[in-house]
Tab-separated table of C-alpha atoms in Angstrom:
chain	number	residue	atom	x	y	z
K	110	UNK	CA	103.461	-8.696	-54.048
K	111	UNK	CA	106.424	-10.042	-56.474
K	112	UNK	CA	106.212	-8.135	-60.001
K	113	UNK	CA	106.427	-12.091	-61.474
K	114	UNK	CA	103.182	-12.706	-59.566
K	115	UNK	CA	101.532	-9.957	-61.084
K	116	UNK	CA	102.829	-10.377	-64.732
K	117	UNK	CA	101.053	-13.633	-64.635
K	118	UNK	CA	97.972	-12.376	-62.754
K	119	UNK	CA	96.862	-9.786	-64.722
K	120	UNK	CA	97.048	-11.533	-68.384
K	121	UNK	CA	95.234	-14.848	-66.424
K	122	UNK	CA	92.497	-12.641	-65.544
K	123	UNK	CA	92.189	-10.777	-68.449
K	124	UNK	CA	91.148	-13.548	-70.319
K	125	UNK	CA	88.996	-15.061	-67.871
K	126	UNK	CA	86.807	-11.524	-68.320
K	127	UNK	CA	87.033	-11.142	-72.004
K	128	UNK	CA	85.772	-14.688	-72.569
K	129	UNK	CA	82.062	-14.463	-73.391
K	130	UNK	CA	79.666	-15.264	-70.548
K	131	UNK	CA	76.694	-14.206	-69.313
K	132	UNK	CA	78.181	-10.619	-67.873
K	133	UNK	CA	79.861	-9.858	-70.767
K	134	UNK	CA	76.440	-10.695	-73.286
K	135	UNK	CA	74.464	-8.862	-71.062
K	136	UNK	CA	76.958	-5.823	-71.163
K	137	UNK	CA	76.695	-6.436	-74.954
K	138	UNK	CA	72.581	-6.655	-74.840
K	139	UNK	CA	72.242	-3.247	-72.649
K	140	UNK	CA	75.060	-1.694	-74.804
K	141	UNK	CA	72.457	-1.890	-77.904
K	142	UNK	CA	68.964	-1.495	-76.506
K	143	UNK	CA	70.089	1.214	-73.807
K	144	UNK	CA	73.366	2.389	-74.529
K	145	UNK	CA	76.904	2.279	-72.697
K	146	UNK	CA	76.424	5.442	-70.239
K	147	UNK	CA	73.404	3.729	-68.831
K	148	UNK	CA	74.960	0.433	-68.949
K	149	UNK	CA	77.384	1.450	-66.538
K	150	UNK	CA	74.838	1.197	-63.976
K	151	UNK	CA	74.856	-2.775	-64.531
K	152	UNK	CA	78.104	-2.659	-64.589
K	153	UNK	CA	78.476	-1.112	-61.036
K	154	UNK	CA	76.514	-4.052	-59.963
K	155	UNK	CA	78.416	-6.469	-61.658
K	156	UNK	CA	81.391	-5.755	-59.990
K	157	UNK	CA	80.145	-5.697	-56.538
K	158	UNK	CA	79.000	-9.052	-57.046
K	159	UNK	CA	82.371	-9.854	-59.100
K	160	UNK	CA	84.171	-8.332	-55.479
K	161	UNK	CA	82.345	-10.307	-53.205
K	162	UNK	CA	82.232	-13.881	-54.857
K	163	UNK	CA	86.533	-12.713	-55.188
K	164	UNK	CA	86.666	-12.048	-51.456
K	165	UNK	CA	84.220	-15.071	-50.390
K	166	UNK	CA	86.676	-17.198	-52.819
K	167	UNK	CA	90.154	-16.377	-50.775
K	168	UNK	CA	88.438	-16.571	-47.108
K	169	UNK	CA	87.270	-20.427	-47.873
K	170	UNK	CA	83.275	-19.346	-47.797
K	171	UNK	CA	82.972	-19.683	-51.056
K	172	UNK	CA	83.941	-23.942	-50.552
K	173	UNK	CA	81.084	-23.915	-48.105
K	174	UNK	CA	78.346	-22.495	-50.085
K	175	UNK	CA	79.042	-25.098	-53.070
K	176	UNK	CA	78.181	-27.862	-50.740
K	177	UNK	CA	74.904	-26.649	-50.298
K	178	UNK	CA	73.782	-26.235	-53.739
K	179	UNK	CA	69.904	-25.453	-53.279
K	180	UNK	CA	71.611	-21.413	-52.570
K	181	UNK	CA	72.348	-21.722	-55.857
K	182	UNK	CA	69.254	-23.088	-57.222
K	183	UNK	CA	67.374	-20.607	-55.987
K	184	UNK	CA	69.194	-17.459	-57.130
K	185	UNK	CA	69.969	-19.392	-60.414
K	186	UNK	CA	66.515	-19.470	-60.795
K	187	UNK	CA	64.973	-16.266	-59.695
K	188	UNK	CA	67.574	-14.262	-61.713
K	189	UNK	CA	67.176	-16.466	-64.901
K	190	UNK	CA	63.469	-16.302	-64.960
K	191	UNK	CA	63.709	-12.135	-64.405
K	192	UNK	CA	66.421	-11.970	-67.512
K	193	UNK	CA	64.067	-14.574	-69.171
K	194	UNK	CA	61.318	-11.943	-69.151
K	195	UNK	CA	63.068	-9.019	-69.746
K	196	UNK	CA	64.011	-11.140	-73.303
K	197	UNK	CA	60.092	-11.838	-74.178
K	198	UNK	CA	59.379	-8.612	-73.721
K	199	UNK	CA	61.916	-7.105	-75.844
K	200	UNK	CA	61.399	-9.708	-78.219
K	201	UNK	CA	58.039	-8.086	-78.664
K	202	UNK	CA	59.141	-4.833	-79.064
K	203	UNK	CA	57.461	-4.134	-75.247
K	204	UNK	CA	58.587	-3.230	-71.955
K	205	UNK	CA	61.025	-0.656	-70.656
K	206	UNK	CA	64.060	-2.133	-72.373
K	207	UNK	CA	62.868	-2.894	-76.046
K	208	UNK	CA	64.144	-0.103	-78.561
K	209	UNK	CA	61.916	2.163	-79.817
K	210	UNK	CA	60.652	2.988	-83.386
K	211	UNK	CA	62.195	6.215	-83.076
K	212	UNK	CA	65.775	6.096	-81.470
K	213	UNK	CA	65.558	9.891	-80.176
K	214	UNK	CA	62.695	8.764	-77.863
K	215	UNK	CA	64.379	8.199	-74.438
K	216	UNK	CA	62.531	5.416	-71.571
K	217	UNK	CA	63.739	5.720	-68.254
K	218	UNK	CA	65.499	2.718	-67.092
K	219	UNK	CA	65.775	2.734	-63.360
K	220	UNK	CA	69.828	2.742	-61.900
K	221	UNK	CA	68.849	0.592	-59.192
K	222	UNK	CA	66.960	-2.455	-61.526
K	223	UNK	CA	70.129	-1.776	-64.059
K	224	UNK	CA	72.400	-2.408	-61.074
K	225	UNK	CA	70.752	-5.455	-59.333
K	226	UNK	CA	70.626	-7.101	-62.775
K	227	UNK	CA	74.351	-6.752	-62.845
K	228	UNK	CA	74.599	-8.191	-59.304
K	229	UNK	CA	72.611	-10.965	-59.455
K	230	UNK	CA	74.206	-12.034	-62.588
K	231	UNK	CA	77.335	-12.069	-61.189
K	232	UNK	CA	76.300	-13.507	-57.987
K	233	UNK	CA	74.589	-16.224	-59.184
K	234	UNK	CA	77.185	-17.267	-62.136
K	235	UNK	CA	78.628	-20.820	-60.820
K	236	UNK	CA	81.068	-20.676	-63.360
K	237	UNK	CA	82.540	-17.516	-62.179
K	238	UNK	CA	82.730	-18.810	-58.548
K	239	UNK	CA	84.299	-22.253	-60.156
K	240	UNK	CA	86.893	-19.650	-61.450
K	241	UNK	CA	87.770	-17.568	-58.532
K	242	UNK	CA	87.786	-20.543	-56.454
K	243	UNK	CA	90.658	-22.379	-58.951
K	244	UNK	CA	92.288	-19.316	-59.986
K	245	UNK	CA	92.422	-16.490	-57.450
K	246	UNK	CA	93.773	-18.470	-54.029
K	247	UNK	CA	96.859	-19.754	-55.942
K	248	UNK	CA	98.209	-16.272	-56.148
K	249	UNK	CA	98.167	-15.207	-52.326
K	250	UNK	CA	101.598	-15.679	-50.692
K	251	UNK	CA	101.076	-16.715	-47.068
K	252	UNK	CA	103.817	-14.657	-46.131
K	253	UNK	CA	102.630	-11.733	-47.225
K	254	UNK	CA	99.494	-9.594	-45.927
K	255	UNK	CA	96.660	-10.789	-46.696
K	256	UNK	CA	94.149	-7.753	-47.107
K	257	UNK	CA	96.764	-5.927	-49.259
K	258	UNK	CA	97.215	-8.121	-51.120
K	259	UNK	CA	93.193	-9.092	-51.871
K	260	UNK	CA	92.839	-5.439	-52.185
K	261	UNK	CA	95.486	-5.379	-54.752
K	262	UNK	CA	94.275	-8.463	-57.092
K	263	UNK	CA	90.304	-7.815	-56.287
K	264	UNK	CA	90.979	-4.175	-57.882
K	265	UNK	CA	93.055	-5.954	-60.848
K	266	UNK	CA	89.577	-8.161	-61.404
K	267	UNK	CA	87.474	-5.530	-61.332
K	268	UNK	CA	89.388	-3.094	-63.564
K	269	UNK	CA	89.315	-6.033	-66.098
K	270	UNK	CA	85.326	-7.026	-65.681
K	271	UNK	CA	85.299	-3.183	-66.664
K	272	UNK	CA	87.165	-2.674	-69.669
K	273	UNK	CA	86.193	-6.095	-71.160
K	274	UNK	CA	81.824	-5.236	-70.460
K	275	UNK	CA	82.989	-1.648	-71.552
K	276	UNK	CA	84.146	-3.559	-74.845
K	277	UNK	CA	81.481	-5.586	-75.078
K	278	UNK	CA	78.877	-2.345	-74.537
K	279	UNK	CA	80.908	-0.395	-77.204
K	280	UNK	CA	80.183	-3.788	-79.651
K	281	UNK	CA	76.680	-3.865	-78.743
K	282	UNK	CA	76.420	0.202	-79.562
K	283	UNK	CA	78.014	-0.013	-82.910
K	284	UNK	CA	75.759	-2.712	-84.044
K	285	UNK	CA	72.511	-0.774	-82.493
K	286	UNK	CA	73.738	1.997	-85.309
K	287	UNK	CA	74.271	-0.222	-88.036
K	288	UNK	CA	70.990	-1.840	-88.010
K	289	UNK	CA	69.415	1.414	-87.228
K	290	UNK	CA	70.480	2.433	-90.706
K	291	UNK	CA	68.896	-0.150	-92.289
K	292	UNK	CA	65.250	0.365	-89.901
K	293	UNK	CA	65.657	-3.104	-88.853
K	294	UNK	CA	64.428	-1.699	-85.452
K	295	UNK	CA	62.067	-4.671	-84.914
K	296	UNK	CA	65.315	-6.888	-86.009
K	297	UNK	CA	67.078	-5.615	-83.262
K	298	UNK	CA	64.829	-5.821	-80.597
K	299	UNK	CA	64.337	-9.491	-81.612
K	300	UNK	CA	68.196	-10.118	-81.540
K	301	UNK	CA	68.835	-8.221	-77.783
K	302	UNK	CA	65.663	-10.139	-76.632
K	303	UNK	CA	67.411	-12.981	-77.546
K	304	UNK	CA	70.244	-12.686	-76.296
K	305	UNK	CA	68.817	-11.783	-73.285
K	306	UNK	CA	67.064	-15.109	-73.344
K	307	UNK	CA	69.957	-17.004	-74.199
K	308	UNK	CA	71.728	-15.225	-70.384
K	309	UNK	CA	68.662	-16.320	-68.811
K	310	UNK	CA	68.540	-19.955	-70.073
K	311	UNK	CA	72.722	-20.352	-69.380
K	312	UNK	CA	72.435	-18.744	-65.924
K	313	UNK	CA	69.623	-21.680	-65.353
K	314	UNK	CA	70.811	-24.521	-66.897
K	315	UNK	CA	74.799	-24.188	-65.328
């Protein structure tokens, strides 16, 4: 690909990550009830789903799945009523993700619920298929190959998603120990669960 291509790729994209969303608060969320080592298991799933909305954007399937909205709907719902829950329940200081009174007491979190969190986040985000649609096919040259070259800038968008949610975590971390000072452990459970909420209610109402 032409170096001017990518100069003005990777900044574009950049900013479409580190803009807050519903990935990035729910990097932010697990970052303070769970930590960031753990939280890379969401991430993993996050950027699968991140890769394949990328891909489905370029090869045109992505057009044909916004005409039928209902897909949409459905996984809108499903995964905003699941991220709905998990913020009630750490609202309450309950359930496998709420913090508890004393931080060296470790809950297991299961890898594969952390990861299809992540996925069905990203999956089901309209506004991140509204900007891989506008923004990623404008950058492949016909005349150039066509899997390189998605190989190339789908690796560029996921490198991104993962610094910016490693950010985010690394936020979400530094406030868990602030307020841990302070014993505001109920406090913090109430402001994860509702941020967790507030990703549930956006991924719904979009």
């Amino acid at each position: 690909m032409d170096l001017s291509v990518l100069l003005i790729f990777i900044p574009t994209f950049f900013f479409v990550s580190i803009t807050p969303g519903m990935c990035m608060t729910l990097a932010m969320t697990l970052g303070m009830t769970i930590g960031i080592r753990r939280t890379f298991w969401m991430m993993i799933g996050e950027m699968l789903g991140v890769g394949i909305v990328a891909v489905l954007a370029v090869i045109g399937v992505a057009a044909i799945m916004l005409q039928y909205p209902h897909i949409f709907s459905v996984l809108k719902w499903l995964g905003g009523s699941y991220l709905a829950y998990l913020g009630v329940q750490m609202w309450r200081s309950r359930g496998k993700m709420a913090i508890p009174s004393e931080f060296s007491e470790q809950k297991h979190i299961g890898k594969r619920q952390l990861a299809i969190q992540g996925f069905i986040t990203a999956i089901a985000n309209p506004k991140g298929w509204a900007f891989m649609i506008s923004l990623l096919p404008p950058f492949i040259q016909p005349q150039q190959p066509l899997v390189l070259q998605l190989s190339l800038l789908v690796s560029i968008i996921l490198l991104s998603e993962f610094v910016c949610m490693s950010l985010y975590a690394s936020g979400g971390k530094t406030l868990r120990v602030f307020l841990n000072k302070s014993g505001n452990v109920r406090l913090l459970n109430r402001v994860s669960g509702t941020l967790m909420i507030g990703v549930g209610i956006w991924l719904v109402s979009t």
